[in-house]
Coordinates of C-alpha atoms and ligand atoms in Angstrom, one line a residue:
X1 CA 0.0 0.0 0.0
X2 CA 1.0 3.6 -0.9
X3 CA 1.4 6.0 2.2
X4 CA -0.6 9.5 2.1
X5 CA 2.2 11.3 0.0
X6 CA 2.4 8.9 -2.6
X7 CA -1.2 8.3 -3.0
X8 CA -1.9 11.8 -3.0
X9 CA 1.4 12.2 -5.6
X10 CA -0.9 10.0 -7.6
X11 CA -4.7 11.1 -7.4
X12 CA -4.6 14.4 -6.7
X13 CA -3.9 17.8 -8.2
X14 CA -1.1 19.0 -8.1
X15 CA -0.9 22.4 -5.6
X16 CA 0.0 25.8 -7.1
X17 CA 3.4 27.2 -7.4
X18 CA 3.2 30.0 -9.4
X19 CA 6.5 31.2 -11.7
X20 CA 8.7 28.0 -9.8
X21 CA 7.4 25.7 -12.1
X22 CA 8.9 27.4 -15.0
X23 CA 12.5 27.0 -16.3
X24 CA 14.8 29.2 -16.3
X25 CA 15.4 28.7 -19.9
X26 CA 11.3 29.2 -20.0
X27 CA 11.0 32.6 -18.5
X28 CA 14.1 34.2 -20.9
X29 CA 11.9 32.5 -24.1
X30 CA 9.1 34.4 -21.7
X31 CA 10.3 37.8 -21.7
X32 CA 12.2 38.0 -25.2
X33 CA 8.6 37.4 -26.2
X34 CA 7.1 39.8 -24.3
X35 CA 9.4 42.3 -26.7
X36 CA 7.7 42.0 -29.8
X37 CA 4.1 41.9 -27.9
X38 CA 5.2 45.6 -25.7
X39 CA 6.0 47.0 -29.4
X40 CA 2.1 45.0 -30.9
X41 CA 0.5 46.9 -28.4
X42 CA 2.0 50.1 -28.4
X43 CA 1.0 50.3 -32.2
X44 CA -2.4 48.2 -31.5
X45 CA -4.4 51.1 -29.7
X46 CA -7.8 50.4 -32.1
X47 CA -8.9 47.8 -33.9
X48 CA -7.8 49.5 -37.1
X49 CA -4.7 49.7 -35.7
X50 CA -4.0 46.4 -34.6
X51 CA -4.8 45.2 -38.2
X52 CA -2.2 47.6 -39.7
X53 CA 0.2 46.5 -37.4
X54 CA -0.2 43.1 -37.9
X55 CA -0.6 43.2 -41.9
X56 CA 3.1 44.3 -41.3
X57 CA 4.0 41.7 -39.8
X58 CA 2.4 38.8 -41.7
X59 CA 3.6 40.9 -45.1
X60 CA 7.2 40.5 -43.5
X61 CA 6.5 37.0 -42.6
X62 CA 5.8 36.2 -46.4
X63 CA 1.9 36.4 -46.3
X64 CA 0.1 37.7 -49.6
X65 CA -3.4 38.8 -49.7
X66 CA -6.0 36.4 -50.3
X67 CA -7.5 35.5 -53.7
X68 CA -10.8 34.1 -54.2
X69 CA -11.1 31.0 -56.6
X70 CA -7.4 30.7 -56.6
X71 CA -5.6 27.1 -55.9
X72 CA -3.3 27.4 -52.8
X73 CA -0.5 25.0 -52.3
X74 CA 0.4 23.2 -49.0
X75 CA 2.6 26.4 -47.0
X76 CA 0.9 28.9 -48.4
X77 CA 0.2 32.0 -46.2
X78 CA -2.5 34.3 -47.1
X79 CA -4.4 37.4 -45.4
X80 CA -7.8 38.5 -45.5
X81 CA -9.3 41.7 -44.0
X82 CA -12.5 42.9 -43.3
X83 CA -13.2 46.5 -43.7
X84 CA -9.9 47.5 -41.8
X85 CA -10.9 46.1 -38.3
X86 CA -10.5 42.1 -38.2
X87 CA -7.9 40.1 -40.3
X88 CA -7.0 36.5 -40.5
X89 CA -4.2 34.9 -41.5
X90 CA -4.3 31.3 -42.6
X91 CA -1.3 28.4 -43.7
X92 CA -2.4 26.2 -45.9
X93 CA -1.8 22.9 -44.7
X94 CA -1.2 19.8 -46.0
X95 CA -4.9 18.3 -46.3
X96 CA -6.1 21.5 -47.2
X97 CA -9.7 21.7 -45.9
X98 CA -10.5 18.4 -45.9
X99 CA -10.0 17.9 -42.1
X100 CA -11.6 20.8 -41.4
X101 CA -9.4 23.9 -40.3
X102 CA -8.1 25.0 -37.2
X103 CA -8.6 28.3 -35.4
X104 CA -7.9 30.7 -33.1
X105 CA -9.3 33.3 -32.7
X106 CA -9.0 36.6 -30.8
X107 CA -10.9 40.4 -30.6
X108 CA -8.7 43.2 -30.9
X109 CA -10.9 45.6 -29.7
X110 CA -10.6 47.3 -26.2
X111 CA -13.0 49.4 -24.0
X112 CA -12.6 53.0 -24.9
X113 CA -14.3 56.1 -24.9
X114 CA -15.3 56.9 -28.6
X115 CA -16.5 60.6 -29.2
X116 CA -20.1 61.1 -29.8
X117 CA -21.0 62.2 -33.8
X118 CA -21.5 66.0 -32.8
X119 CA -19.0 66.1 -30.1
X120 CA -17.8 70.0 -29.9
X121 CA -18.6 72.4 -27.4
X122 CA -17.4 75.1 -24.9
X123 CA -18.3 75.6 -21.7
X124 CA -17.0 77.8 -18.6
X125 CA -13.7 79.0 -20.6
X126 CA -13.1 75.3 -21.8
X127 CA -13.3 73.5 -25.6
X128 CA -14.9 69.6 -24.6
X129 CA -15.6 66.8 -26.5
X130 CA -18.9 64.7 -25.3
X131 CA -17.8 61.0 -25.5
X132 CA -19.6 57.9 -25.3
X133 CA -17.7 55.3 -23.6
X134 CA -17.1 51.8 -25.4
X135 CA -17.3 48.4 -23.6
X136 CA -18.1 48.0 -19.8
X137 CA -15.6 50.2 -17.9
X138 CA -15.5 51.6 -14.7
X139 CA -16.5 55.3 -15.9
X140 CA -14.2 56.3 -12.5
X141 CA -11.2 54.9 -13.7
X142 CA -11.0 56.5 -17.2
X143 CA -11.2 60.1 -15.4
X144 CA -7.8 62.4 -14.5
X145 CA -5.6 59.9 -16.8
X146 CA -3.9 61.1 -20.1
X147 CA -5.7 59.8 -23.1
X148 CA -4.9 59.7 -27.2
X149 CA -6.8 60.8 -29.9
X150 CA -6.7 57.7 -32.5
X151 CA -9.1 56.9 -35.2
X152 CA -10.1 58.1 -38.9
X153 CA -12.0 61.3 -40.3
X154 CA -14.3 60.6 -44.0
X155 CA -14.1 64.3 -45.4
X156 CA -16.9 65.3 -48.4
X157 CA -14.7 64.3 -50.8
X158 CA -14.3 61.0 -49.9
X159 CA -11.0 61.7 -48.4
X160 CA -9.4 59.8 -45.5
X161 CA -7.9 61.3 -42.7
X162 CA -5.9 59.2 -39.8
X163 CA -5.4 61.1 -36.9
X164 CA -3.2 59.8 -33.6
X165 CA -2.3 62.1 -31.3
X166 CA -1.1 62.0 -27.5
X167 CA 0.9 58.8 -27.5
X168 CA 4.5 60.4 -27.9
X169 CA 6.0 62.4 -24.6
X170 CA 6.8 65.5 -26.4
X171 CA 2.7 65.6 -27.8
X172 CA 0.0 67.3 -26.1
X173 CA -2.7 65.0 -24.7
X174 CA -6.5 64.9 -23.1
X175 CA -8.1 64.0 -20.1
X176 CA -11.6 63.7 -18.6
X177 CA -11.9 66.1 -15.5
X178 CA -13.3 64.7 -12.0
X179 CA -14.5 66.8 -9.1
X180 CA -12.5 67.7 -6.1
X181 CA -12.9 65.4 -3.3
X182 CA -13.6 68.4 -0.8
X183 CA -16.5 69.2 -3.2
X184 CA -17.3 65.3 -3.5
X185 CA -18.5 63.8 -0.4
X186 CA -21.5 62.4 -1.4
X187 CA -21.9 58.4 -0.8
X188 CA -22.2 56.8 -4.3
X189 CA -22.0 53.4 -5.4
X190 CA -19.3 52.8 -7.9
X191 CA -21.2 52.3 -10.7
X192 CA -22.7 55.9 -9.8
X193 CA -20.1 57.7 -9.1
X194 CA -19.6 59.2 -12.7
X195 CA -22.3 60.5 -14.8
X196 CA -21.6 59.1 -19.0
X197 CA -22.5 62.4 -19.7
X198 CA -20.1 64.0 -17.4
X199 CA -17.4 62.3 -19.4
X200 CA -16.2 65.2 -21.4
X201 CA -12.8 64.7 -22.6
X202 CA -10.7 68.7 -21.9
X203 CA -9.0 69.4 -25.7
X204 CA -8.3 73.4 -25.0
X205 CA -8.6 76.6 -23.0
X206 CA -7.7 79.6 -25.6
X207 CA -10.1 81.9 -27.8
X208 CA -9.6 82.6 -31.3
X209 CA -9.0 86.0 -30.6
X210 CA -11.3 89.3 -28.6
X211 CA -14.5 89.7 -30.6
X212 CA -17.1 89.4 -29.5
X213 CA -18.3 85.8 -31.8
X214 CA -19.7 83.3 -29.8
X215 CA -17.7 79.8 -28.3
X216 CA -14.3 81.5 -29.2
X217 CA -12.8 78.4 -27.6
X218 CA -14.1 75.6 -30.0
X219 CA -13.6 77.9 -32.4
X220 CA -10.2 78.3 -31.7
X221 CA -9.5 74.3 -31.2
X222 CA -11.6 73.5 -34.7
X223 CA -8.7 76.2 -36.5
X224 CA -6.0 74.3 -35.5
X225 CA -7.7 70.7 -36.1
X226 CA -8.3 71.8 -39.3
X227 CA -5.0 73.4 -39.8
X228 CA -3.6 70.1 -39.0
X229 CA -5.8 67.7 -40.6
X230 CA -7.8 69.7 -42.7
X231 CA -10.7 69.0 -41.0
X232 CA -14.4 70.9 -40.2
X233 CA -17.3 70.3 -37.6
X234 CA -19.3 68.7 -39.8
X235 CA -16.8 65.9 -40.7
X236 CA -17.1 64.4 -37.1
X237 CA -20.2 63.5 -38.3
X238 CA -18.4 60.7 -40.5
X239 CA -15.9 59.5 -38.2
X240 CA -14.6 57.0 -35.7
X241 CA -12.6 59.1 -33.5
X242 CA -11.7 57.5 -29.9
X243 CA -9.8 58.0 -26.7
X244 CA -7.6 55.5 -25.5
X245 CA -5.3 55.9 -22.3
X246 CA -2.1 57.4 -23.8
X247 CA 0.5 54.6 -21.2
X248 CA 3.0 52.9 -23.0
X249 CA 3.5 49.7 -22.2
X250 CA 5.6 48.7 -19.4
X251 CA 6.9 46.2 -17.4
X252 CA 5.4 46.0 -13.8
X253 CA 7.2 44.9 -10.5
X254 CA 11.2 44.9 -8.9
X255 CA 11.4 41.4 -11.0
X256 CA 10.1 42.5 -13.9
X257 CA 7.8 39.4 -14.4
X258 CA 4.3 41.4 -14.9
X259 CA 3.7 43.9 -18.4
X260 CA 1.1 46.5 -17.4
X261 CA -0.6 48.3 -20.7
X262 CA -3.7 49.2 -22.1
X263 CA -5.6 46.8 -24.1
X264 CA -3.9 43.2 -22.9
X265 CA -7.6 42.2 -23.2
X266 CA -7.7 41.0 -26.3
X267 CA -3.8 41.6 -27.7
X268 CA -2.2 39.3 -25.3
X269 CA -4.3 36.6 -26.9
X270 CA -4.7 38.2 -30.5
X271 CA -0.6 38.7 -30.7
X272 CA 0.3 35.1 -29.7
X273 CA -2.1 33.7 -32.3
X274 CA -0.6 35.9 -34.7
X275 CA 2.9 35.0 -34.0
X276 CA 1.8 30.8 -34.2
X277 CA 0.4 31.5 -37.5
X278 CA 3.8 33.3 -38.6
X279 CA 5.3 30.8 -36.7
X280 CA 3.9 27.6 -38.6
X281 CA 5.4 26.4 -41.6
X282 CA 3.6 23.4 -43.0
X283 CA 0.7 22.3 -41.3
X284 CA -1.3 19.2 -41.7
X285 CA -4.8 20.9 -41.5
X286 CA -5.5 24.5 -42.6
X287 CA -4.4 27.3 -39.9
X288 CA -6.1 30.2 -39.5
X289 CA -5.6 33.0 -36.9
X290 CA -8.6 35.5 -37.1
X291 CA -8.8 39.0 -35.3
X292 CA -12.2 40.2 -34.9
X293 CA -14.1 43.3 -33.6
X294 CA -16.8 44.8 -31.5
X295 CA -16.4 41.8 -29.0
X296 CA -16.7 44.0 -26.2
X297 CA -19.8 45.7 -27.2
X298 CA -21.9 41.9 -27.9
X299 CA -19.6 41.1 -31.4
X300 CA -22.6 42.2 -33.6
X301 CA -22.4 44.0 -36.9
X302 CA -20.3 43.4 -39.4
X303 CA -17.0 43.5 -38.4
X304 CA -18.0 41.4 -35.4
X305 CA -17.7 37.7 -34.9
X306 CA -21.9 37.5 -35.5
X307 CA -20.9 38.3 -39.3
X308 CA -20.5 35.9 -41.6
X309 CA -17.5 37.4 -42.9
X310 CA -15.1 34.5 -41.7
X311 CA -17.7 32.0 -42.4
X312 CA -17.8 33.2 -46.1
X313 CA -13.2 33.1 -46.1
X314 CA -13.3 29.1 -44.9
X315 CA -16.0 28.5 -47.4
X316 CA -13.5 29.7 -50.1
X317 CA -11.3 28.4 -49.0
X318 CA -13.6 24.9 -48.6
X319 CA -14.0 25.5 -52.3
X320 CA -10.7 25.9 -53.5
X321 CA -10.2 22.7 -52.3
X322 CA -13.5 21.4 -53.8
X323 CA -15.2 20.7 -50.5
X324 CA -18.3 21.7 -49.3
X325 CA -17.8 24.4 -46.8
X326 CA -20.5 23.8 -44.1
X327 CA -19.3 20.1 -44.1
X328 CA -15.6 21.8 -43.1
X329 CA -16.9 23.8 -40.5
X330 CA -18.2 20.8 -39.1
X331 CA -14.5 19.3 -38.7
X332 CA -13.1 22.3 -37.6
X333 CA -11.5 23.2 -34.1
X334 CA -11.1 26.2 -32.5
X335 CA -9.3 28.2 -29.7
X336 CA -11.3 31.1 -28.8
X337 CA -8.2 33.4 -27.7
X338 CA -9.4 35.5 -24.7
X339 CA -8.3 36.4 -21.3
X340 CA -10.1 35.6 -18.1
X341 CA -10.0 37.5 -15.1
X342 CA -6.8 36.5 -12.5
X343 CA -7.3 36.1 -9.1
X344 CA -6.4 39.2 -7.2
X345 CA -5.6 38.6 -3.3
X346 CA -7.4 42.4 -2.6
X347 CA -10.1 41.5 -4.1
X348 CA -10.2 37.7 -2.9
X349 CA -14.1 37.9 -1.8
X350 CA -15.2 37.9 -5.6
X351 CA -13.8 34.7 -6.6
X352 CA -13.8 31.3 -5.9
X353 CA -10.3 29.9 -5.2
X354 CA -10.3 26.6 -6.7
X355 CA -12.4 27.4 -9.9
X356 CA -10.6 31.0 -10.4
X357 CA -7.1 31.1 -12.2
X358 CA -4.2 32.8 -11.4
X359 CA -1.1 34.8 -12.6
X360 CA 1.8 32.6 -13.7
X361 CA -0.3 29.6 -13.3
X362 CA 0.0 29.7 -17.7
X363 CA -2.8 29.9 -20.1
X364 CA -6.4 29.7 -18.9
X365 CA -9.0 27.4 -20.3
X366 CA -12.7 28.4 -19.4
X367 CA -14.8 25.3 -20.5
X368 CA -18.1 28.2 -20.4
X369 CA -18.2 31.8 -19.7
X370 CA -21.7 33.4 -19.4
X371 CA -23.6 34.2 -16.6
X372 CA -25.9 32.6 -13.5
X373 CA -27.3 28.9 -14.5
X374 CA -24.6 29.2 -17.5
X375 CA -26.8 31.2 -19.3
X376 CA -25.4 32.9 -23.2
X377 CA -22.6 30.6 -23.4
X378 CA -21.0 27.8 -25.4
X379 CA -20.6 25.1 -22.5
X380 CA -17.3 22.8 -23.9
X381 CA -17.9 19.2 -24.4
X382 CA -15.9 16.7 -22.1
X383 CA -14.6 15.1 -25.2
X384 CA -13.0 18.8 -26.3
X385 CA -11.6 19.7 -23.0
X386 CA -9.8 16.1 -23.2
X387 CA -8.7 16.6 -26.1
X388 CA -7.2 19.8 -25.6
X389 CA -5.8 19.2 -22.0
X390 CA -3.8 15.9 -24.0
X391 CA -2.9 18.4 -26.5
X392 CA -1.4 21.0 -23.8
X393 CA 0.1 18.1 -21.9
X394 CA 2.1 16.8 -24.9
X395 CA 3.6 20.1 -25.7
X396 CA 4.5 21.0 -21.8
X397 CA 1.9 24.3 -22.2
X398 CA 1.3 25.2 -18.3
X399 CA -2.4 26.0 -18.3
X400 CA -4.6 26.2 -15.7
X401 CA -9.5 26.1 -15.2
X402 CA -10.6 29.1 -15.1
X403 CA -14.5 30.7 -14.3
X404 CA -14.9 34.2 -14.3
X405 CA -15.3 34.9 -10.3
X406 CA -18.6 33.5 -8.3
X407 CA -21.0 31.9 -9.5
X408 CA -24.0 34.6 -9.5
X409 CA -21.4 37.5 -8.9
X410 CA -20.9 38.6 -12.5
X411 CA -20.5 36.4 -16.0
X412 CA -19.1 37.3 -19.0
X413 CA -19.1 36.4 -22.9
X414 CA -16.6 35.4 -25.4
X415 CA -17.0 35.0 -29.5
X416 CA -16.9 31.0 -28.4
X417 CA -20.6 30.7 -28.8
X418 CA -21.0 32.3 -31.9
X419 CA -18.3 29.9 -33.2
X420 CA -20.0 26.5 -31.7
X421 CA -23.1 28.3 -33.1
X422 CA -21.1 27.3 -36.5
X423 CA -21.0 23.9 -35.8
X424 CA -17.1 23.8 -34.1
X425 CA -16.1 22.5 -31.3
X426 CA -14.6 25.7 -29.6
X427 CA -13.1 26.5 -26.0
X428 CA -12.1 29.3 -25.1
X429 CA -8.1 29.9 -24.1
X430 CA -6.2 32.6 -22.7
X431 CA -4.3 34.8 -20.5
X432 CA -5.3 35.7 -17.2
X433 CA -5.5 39.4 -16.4
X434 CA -5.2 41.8 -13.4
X435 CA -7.7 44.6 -13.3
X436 CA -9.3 43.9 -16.9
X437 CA -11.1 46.6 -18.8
X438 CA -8.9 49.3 -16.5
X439 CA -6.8 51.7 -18.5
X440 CA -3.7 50.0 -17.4
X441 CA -4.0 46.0 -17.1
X442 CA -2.0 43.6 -16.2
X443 CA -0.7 39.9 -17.5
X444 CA 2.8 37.6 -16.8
X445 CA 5.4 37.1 -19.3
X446 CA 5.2 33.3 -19.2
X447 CA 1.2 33.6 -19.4
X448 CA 1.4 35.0 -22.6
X449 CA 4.6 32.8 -23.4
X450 CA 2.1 30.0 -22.7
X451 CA -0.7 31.1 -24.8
X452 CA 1.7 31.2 -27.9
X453 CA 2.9 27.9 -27.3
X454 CA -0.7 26.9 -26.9
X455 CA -1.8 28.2 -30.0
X456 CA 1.3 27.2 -32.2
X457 CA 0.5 23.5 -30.8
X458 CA -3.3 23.5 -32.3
X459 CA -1.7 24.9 -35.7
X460 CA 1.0 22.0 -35.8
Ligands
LIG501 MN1 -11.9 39.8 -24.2
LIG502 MN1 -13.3 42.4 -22.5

């Protein structure tokens, strides 16, 4: 008979131990990867962005943009975007479609505070802009820090104007005011504490010049947009203009092991899934690594993972091969790439400390997301999960359960059901993250090591 230790050695899980269970050699692969992610983000700010940015690097990494009704070749690597916010990159593989095709798939973009269409005005000696935030935020957090302008201007003529500006040290940026606390002593809960339509982002202070016109102030700040970017009033009406918190990425803590930055939720999933695509040479099935939009606000229209756009690519790419694409769909597996929330010891009362996952504890699977009696969610089958927990074991991928909090305390969603919805078997996979949908969030290096690895072993 075995003694205690053994038997337990045998049957039971195996207790947490954080960043000691990696190897040194593990945590350098960690952080040199954590390099090229700091410099993804940076450049990722929207979702526009993030598909520039990562065009670049698929371009660089031999990719060519995708052609309907032509015959692709095993190690073929082709891009495809939709409307400048989502991309997908896919490697032709070996069997083609006739497998199915193997995903991941990640959102790229972030909560935000977009401006509204007519969003100009002065008021008590200032120039504002009325915003209306994007994704659930705590509206307190996004106040008193410096934000970016980012996003694109459609003039009369057709024109396109990209505007950034706030994310260098030597630029000028914008903030959302908050009351003095002397003036502030009013017991609110958090979720009343600021007002949507107190969330006017400050853009100036000087008039045009002494006359005596009205809202000398706007006037003065719409001269020097339009100076700059040749802009008028009326062209907000056709744009997508946003703030985003102007922090560069950085690393957090004495040891260096945690990356604070704006945005982790979804780029620390949608840049490791970008780099296993790049990474994968000749696969047996057909990769593909899709970027989609508008998760955070419910992943409807058509940039969002409810449109059929990537439906419509594997079809093609179904028929290129001359298979039917619903019948490839069916065979298809997918990684939805997205982060969960990591346990966070001031915070302990909100989670459940078995079910909850945890920093350096490597890539989270969440079998189901949703809310109270598992409502709006894909639930995983046992037969998935088992098939990707062998899969993670064979490549030594440290992963880890995780449920968002209690049950009954919050929920969540993910693009995983509107996969399954497709017919895949889908699960969702990620990287656990401090203080998500805060202007600064925070992830490990060998978390998002982990989620690479985890991704580049479905692809191969
Ligand atoms: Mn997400
Ligand atoms: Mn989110």
């Amino acid at each position: 008979m075995s003694n205690a230790k053994e038997l337990r050695e045998k049957l039971m899980m195996k207790e947490r131990k954080g960043a000691a269970t990696f190897s040194p050699e593990v945590l350098k692969e960690a952080d040199d990867f954590a390099v090229g992610y700091k410099r993804f983000l940076d450049n990722s700010r929207t979702e526009r962005e993030a598909v520039a940015y990562t065009k670049k690097l698929a371009e660089e990494a031999g990719f060519v943009a995708f052609e309907q009704d032509k015959k692709y070749n095993p190690g073929d690597r082709v891009y495809i975007i939709n409307r400048e916010k989502a991309i997908g990159l896919a490697v032709i593989g070996k069997n083609g479609t006739d497998n199915g095709v193997r995903l991941a798939i990640a959102h790229i973009d972030s909560p935000r505070i977009d401006l509204k269409p007519n969003p100009l005005y002065q008021d008590g000696g200032l120039a504002l802009l009325k915003s209306h935030y994007y994704g659930g935020i705590k509206k307190y957090q996004w106040t008193t820090v410096p934000l970016a302008l980012h996003g694109r201007v459609i003039k009369l003529d057709g024109t396109a104007v990209d505007i950034r500006v706030g994310e260098n040290d030597d630029e000028e940026c914008f903030l959302i005011t908050d009351l003095l606390p002397h003036l502030d002593k009013e017991d609110k809960p958090v979720r009343k504490a600021i007002d949507a339509e107190n969330m006017n982002v400050l853009i100036g202070s000087y008039p045009f010049d002494d006359s005596d016109e009205k809202d000398l102030i706007a006037l003065n700040v719409m001269k020097l947009l339009n100076d700059r970017f040749g802009i008028t009033e009326n062209d907000f009406l056709s744009a997508e203009l946003t703030f985003c918190p102007a922090y560069k990425t950085r690393d957090i803590g004495f040891d260096r092991s945690l990356i604070g930055g704006y945005g982790h939720d979804d780029k620390c999933c949608a840049y490791p899934s970008v780099m296993a695509a790049i990474d994968t040479k000749i696969p047996e099935c057909t990769c593909i690594t899709y970027l989609t939009d508008k998760e955070e606000t419910g992943s409807d229209g058509n940039t969002g993972m409810q449109s059929d756009f990537l439906r419509y690519f594997i079809y093609d790419l179904a028929k290129a091969d001359g298979n039917e694409g619903y019948r490839v769909l069916s065979k298809s597996k997918c990684l939805s790439a997205d982060v969960n929330a990591a346990f966070d010891p001031s915070y302990a009362s909100a989670y459940e400390a078995k079910n909850c996952s945890y920093v350096n504890e490597g890539v989270v699977i969440s079998k189901y997301t949703g809310h109270g009696g598992k409502y709006d969610t894909s639930d995983a089958s046992a037969e998935f999960m088992g098939e990707i927990r062998a899969m993670l074991e064979r490549d030594n991928v440290k992963w880890q359960i995780g449920e968002l909090g209690k049950v009954d305390v919050g929920g969540g969603g993910t693009i995983a059901k509107y996969v399954a919805n497709m017919n895949v078997d889908v699960v969702d996979l990620g990287v656990a993250v401090l203080n998500m949908h805060a202007p600064m969030e925070v992830i490990s290096k060998p978390d998002l090591y982990m989620a690479y690895k985890a991704f580049y072993g479905l692809f191969n």
